[in-house]
XYZ file of C-alpha atoms in Angstrom:
370
model
C 59.457 177.303 20.224
C 56.537 179.209 18.728
C 55.211 180.143 22.148
C 58.430 181.991 23.048
C 59.040 183.544 19.658
C 55.572 185.097 19.576
C 56.195 187.244 22.668
C 57.921 189.846 20.458
C 54.658 190.264 18.540
C 52.491 190.906 21.600
C 51.671 194.553 20.881
C 50.847 193.851 17.245
C 48.621 190.896 18.162
C 46.777 192.857 20.849
C 45.826 195.528 18.319
C 44.719 193.042 15.678
C 40.965 192.464 15.449
C 39.347 189.985 13.081
C 36.308 191.869 11.795
C 34.396 192.580 8.595
C 32.336 195.665 7.775
C 29.250 193.530 7.256
C 29.393 191.965 10.717
C 30.008 195.348 12.321
C 26.841 196.688 10.682
C 24.910 193.708 12.057
C 26.313 194.363 15.523
C 24.517 197.722 15.550
C 21.023 196.259 15.075
C 18.760 198.259 17.390
C 16.677 195.244 18.448
C 19.496 193.864 20.594
C 22.081 196.630 20.975
C 20.426 198.064 24.172
C 21.564 194.911 25.973
C 25.214 195.661 25.285
C 27.317 197.237 27.976
C 30.375 199.338 27.087
C 29.781 201.909 24.357
C 31.917 201.319 21.278
C 32.372 197.590 21.848
C 30.686 195.780 18.975
C 30.083 192.037 18.880
C 29.360 189.736 15.967
C 25.674 189.288 15.255
C 25.851 185.665 14.119
C 22.817 183.390 14.714
C 25.150 180.474 15.465
C 26.364 182.386 18.511
C 22.908 183.266 19.835
C 22.561 181.057 22.879
C 19.659 182.582 24.804
C 16.608 180.854 23.335
C 13.833 179.959 25.759
C 10.223 178.888 25.898
C 9.428 182.393 27.183
C 11.107 184.422 24.434
C 11.826 182.287 21.382
C 14.828 183.476 19.428
C 15.420 186.606 21.485
C 18.946 187.985 21.724
C 18.986 189.301 25.272
C 22.544 190.241 26.066
C 26.100 190.272 24.747
C 27.420 186.739 25.063
C 29.030 184.173 22.793
C 29.910 180.515 23.142
C 33.394 179.600 22.048
C 35.089 176.229 22.017
C 38.453 174.579 21.423
C 37.587 171.182 19.920
C 41.048 169.688 20.421
C 41.028 170.721 24.081
C 37.414 169.549 24.480
C 36.577 172.909 26.034
C 33.592 175.219 25.656
C 33.093 178.593 27.318
C 30.270 181.112 27.446
C 31.824 184.583 27.428
C 29.539 187.336 28.636
C 29.562 190.937 29.732
C 28.860 191.650 33.378
C 25.054 191.582 33.834
C 23.306 194.946 33.618
C 20.344 195.884 35.794
C 17.937 195.058 32.973
C 19.700 191.824 31.889
C 20.042 190.069 35.267
C 16.960 187.923 34.600
C 18.307 186.997 31.156
C 21.670 186.113 32.667
C 20.197 183.620 35.140
C 17.912 182.246 32.435
C 21.009 181.493 30.361
C 22.748 179.772 33.283
C 19.669 177.588 33.809
C 19.092 176.725 30.150
C 22.735 175.968 29.382
C 23.050 173.792 32.515
C 26.207 175.647 33.507
C 27.847 174.292 36.638
C 29.770 177.473 37.367
C 29.947 181.224 36.903
C 33.455 182.683 36.853
C 33.381 186.361 37.812
C 36.588 188.282 37.075
C 35.465 191.766 38.104
C 34.216 193.566 41.182
C 30.868 195.326 41.223
C 32.591 198.679 41.707
C 36.179 199.478 40.713
C 37.771 202.868 41.352
C 34.349 204.276 42.179
C 32.812 203.136 38.877
C 30.079 200.499 38.466
C 31.430 197.588 36.443
C 28.684 195.028 36.936
C 25.169 194.848 38.353
C 24.656 193.204 41.737
C 23.149 190.073 40.202
C 23.592 187.457 42.946
C 22.440 186.974 46.574
C 24.910 187.222 49.429
C 25.345 185.269 52.630
C 25.456 188.424 54.760
C 21.862 189.276 53.832
C 19.009 187.968 55.928
C 17.130 186.147 53.171
C 20.108 185.125 50.949
C 17.636 185.023 48.039
C 17.293 186.693 44.649
C 14.188 186.252 42.491
C 14.052 186.482 38.719
C 10.747 187.702 37.261
C 10.934 186.243 33.771
C 11.506 183.360 33.883
C 10.538 182.501 37.454
C 13.915 181.563 38.899
C 14.980 181.677 42.534
C 18.653 182.006 43.483
C 19.632 181.152 47.063
C 23.086 181.535 48.622
C 23.927 178.264 50.410
C 27.529 178.861 51.451
C 30.646 180.978 50.926
C 34.297 179.916 51.009
C 36.661 182.856 51.431
C 40.261 182.744 50.272
C 42.885 185.476 50.321
C 42.116 186.844 46.866
C 39.011 184.993 45.667
C 35.718 183.580 46.931
C 33.665 180.531 46.036
C 29.903 180.895 46.526
C 27.521 177.970 46.255
C 24.087 178.928 44.929
C 20.906 176.926 44.592
C 19.089 177.792 41.373
C 15.416 176.789 41.336
C 12.870 176.946 38.544
C 9.819 177.957 40.570
C 7.217 176.690 38.103
C 8.576 173.121 38.097
C 10.316 172.968 41.471
C 13.513 171.718 39.802
C 16.714 172.724 41.576
C 20.375 172.811 40.679
C 23.556 173.918 42.448
C 25.733 176.502 40.729
C 29.245 177.451 41.848
C 30.291 181.098 41.691
C 34.051 181.741 41.551
C 34.847 185.403 42.168
C 38.422 186.590 41.536
C 38.328 189.772 43.608
C 41.805 191.234 43.033
C 41.971 191.788 39.287
C 40.930 195.272 38.188
C 39.904 196.332 34.695
C 42.648 196.648 32.043
C 45.218 195.206 34.477
C 46.624 191.752 35.215
C 46.474 189.467 38.304
C 48.963 189.932 41.128
C 51.088 187.048 39.822
C 50.881 184.166 37.325
C 51.152 181.725 40.225
C 48.151 183.206 42.038
C 46.076 183.126 38.858
C 47.065 179.509 38.129
C 46.084 178.493 41.662
C 42.662 180.012 41.043
C 42.392 178.217 37.692
C 43.336 174.952 39.405
C 40.502 175.352 41.928
C 38.007 175.980 39.124
C 39.244 172.859 37.337
C 39.056 170.726 40.485
C 35.349 171.527 40.818
C 34.673 169.918 37.438
C 33.101 173.142 36.169
C 35.152 173.112 32.955
C 34.486 169.458 32.100
C 32.715 168.538 28.882
C 30.195 166.452 30.857
C 28.501 169.594 32.216
C 27.210 172.770 30.594
C 29.822 175.359 29.575
C 30.914 177.728 32.350
C 29.756 181.345 32.166
C 32.814 183.601 32.293
C 32.436 187.352 32.642
C 34.292 190.466 33.660
C 32.922 193.926 32.876
C 32.889 194.012 29.081
C 33.487 190.272 28.785
C 36.569 190.540 26.590
C 39.742 191.529 28.490
C 39.970 189.478 31.655
C 37.558 186.849 30.338
C 39.668 186.362 27.216
C 42.809 186.010 29.310
C 41.234 183.257 31.414
C 40.091 181.266 28.365
C 43.360 181.625 26.462
C 45.462 180.419 29.391
C 43.159 177.528 30.302
C 42.751 176.174 26.768
C 46.475 176.551 26.036
C 47.439 174.538 29.104
C 44.954 171.805 28.192
C 46.563 171.532 24.748
C 50.081 171.499 26.206
C 49.243 168.648 28.570
C 47.490 166.698 25.818
C 50.424 167.115 23.408
C 53.051 166.476 26.053
C 54.688 169.862 25.541
C 54.296 173.371 24.054
C 55.829 172.560 20.669
C 53.507 173.568 17.873
C 51.255 175.662 20.116
C 50.700 179.063 18.520
C 49.007 181.384 20.985
C 48.733 184.055 18.314
C 46.631 181.806 16.079
C 44.562 180.561 19.011
C 43.754 184.145 20.022
C 42.764 185.065 16.470
C 40.416 182.077 16.378
C 38.883 183.259 19.649
C 38.372 186.737 18.204
C 36.363 185.299 15.321
C 33.688 184.530 17.903
C 34.121 187.526 20.206
C 36.118 190.432 18.868
C 38.607 192.308 20.987
C 39.355 189.459 23.391
C 42.335 190.439 25.556
C 42.290 194.231 25.500
C 45.810 195.319 26.418
C 49.407 194.335 25.626
C 49.881 193.717 29.352
C 47.045 191.190 29.446
C 48.459 189.323 26.464
C 51.969 189.370 27.899
C 50.566 188.018 31.162
C 48.801 185.241 29.234
C 52.101 184.147 27.670
C 53.895 184.187 31.013
C 51.078 182.294 32.758
C 51.046 179.653 30.006
C 54.819 179.206 30.273
C 54.664 178.974 34.073
C 51.714 176.593 33.975
C 53.300 174.421 31.290
C 56.486 174.119 33.319
C 54.521 173.080 36.417
C 52.319 170.582 34.568
C 55.200 168.935 32.696
C 57.517 168.765 35.711
C 55.075 168.116 38.560
C 51.955 166.866 36.809
C 49.382 169.331 38.162
C 48.743 173.049 38.561
C 47.956 172.293 42.200
C 51.675 171.827 42.818
C 52.559 175.371 41.828
C 54.111 177.582 44.489
C 52.946 181.167 44.883
C 55.943 183.471 45.197
C 55.830 186.022 47.980
C 52.625 184.459 49.230
C 52.254 186.670 52.265
C 49.054 186.453 54.341
C 46.394 188.762 52.979
C 43.120 189.937 54.359
C 40.079 188.616 52.580
C 38.771 191.234 50.143
C 35.737 193.158 51.415
C 32.312 192.221 50.165
C 31.362 194.383 47.184
C 28.621 196.932 47.851
C 25.127 196.111 46.679
C 23.966 198.499 43.982
C 20.315 199.436 43.677
C 18.668 198.004 40.582
C 16.634 200.850 39.092
C 13.748 200.347 36.702
C 14.861 198.838 33.410
C 16.317 201.565 31.229
C 18.521 201.312 28.212
C 20.100 204.670 29.044
C 21.496 203.320 32.335
C 24.125 201.203 30.589
C 27.514 201.531 32.330
C 30.559 202.197 30.174
C 34.293 202.176 30.663
C 34.181 205.984 30.616
C 31.460 206.246 33.266
C 32.269 208.951 35.769
C 32.999 207.725 39.308
C 29.914 207.521 41.492
C 31.836 207.851 44.747
C 35.180 209.281 45.699
C 38.127 206.945 46.133
C 38.973 208.285 49.586
C 39.071 205.287 51.930
C 36.898 206.756 54.662
C 34.211 208.103 52.371
C 34.098 204.898 50.352
C 33.697 202.725 53.450
C 30.869 204.846 54.871
C 29.156 205.020 51.495
C 29.310 201.254 51.127
C 27.859 200.665 54.607
C 24.985 203.065 53.990
C 24.381 201.606 50.548
C 24.258 198.036 51.859
C 21.880 198.941 54.701
C 19.567 200.818 52.366
C 19.723 197.983 49.862
C 18.737 195.393 52.495
C 15.629 197.388 53.383
C 14.730 197.908 49.752
C 15.339 194.255 48.956
C 12.869 193.119 51.611
C 10.156 195.240 50.016
C 11.182 194.161 46.524
C 11.186 190.481 47.500
C 7.705 190.690 49.016
C 6.386 192.441 45.912
C 8.001 189.915 43.570
C 6.516 186.979 45.460
C 3.085 188.612 45.363
C 3.343 189.375 41.643
C 4.612 185.889 40.918
C 1.665 184.295 42.688
C -0.748 186.497 40.745
C 0.860 185.569 37.420
C 0.806 181.864 38.216
C -2.806 182.070 39.389
C -3.792 183.877 36.178
C -1.990 181.240 34.122
C -3.765 178.416 35.954
C -7.149 180.080 35.423
C -6.420 180.451 31.704
C -5.453 176.782 31.406
C -8.688 175.681 33.096
C -10.749 177.505 30.504
């Protein structure tokens, strides 16, 4: 079977990147490079992959994200980097415009003392549970949170303030998968994938899900490769003819560097084999059994990180020096102080945003009357 034979080529495949010199030059265009996150990670600058186009900023490339699809599997995904402080508004704009039903977050805000992603969403433990986007005017409200042993499901209400239109967006957060590593087990990952599928967030009848980790290539690529492979296996009635190597290379034509390490690719193969066995023998991923599924404490809420003024020099990278020590006691105290300070700052920020928003809308109305 091709799927088994290809395991011996894992290291070679993981190092292979489909790229041309011309596209790499385009990826360095200064007009949109400040929105990229990790230094040294270039993405294709192809107009067909530019998905953020709005009535506010026609044709603007605002952040590193590509849409990729598997026609035979009837799947489409939006792969994105973790939002930066100055791209949070763009991120929510994309979710609204693309009518995405879900955001799949495969990173924590801080890992090993290093910022991996901006704090871009409201949380239930905050008094107002609300986040406001300045441009466009979008309001994100946390409605509920479901906590599981290694992941959470948040339900957000996304509202376009100018029109009053509202939409619910699910937020699946896999909280126990650190950068450059793999999940605790294929079974645990497949259970998570099953829950995402059950919600209908991956269906072709809704907008493509937004999938992100830190850089938007390692963990995000693993998720997409496993999901699309299992769809094809079920559709074909077996894994015969499925070439994960070729499927990955096709993915990398849209977003280079997907699946960053040999371990991530090896995990993808194992997860596909495990998932295929479960689907073909039992009919559903929901019937999979998690080995050594001992009770776990729910992962702690990630600390809120202050959003400074927009600055292209504040871009986090994989080499960013730790902001806090990894000592348990110091980290816990730092997180508590950070969250308390953030709540106070957020109240002031929210009041200012509401005031500014009203002024802008009033100015717009006055202009229309003239």
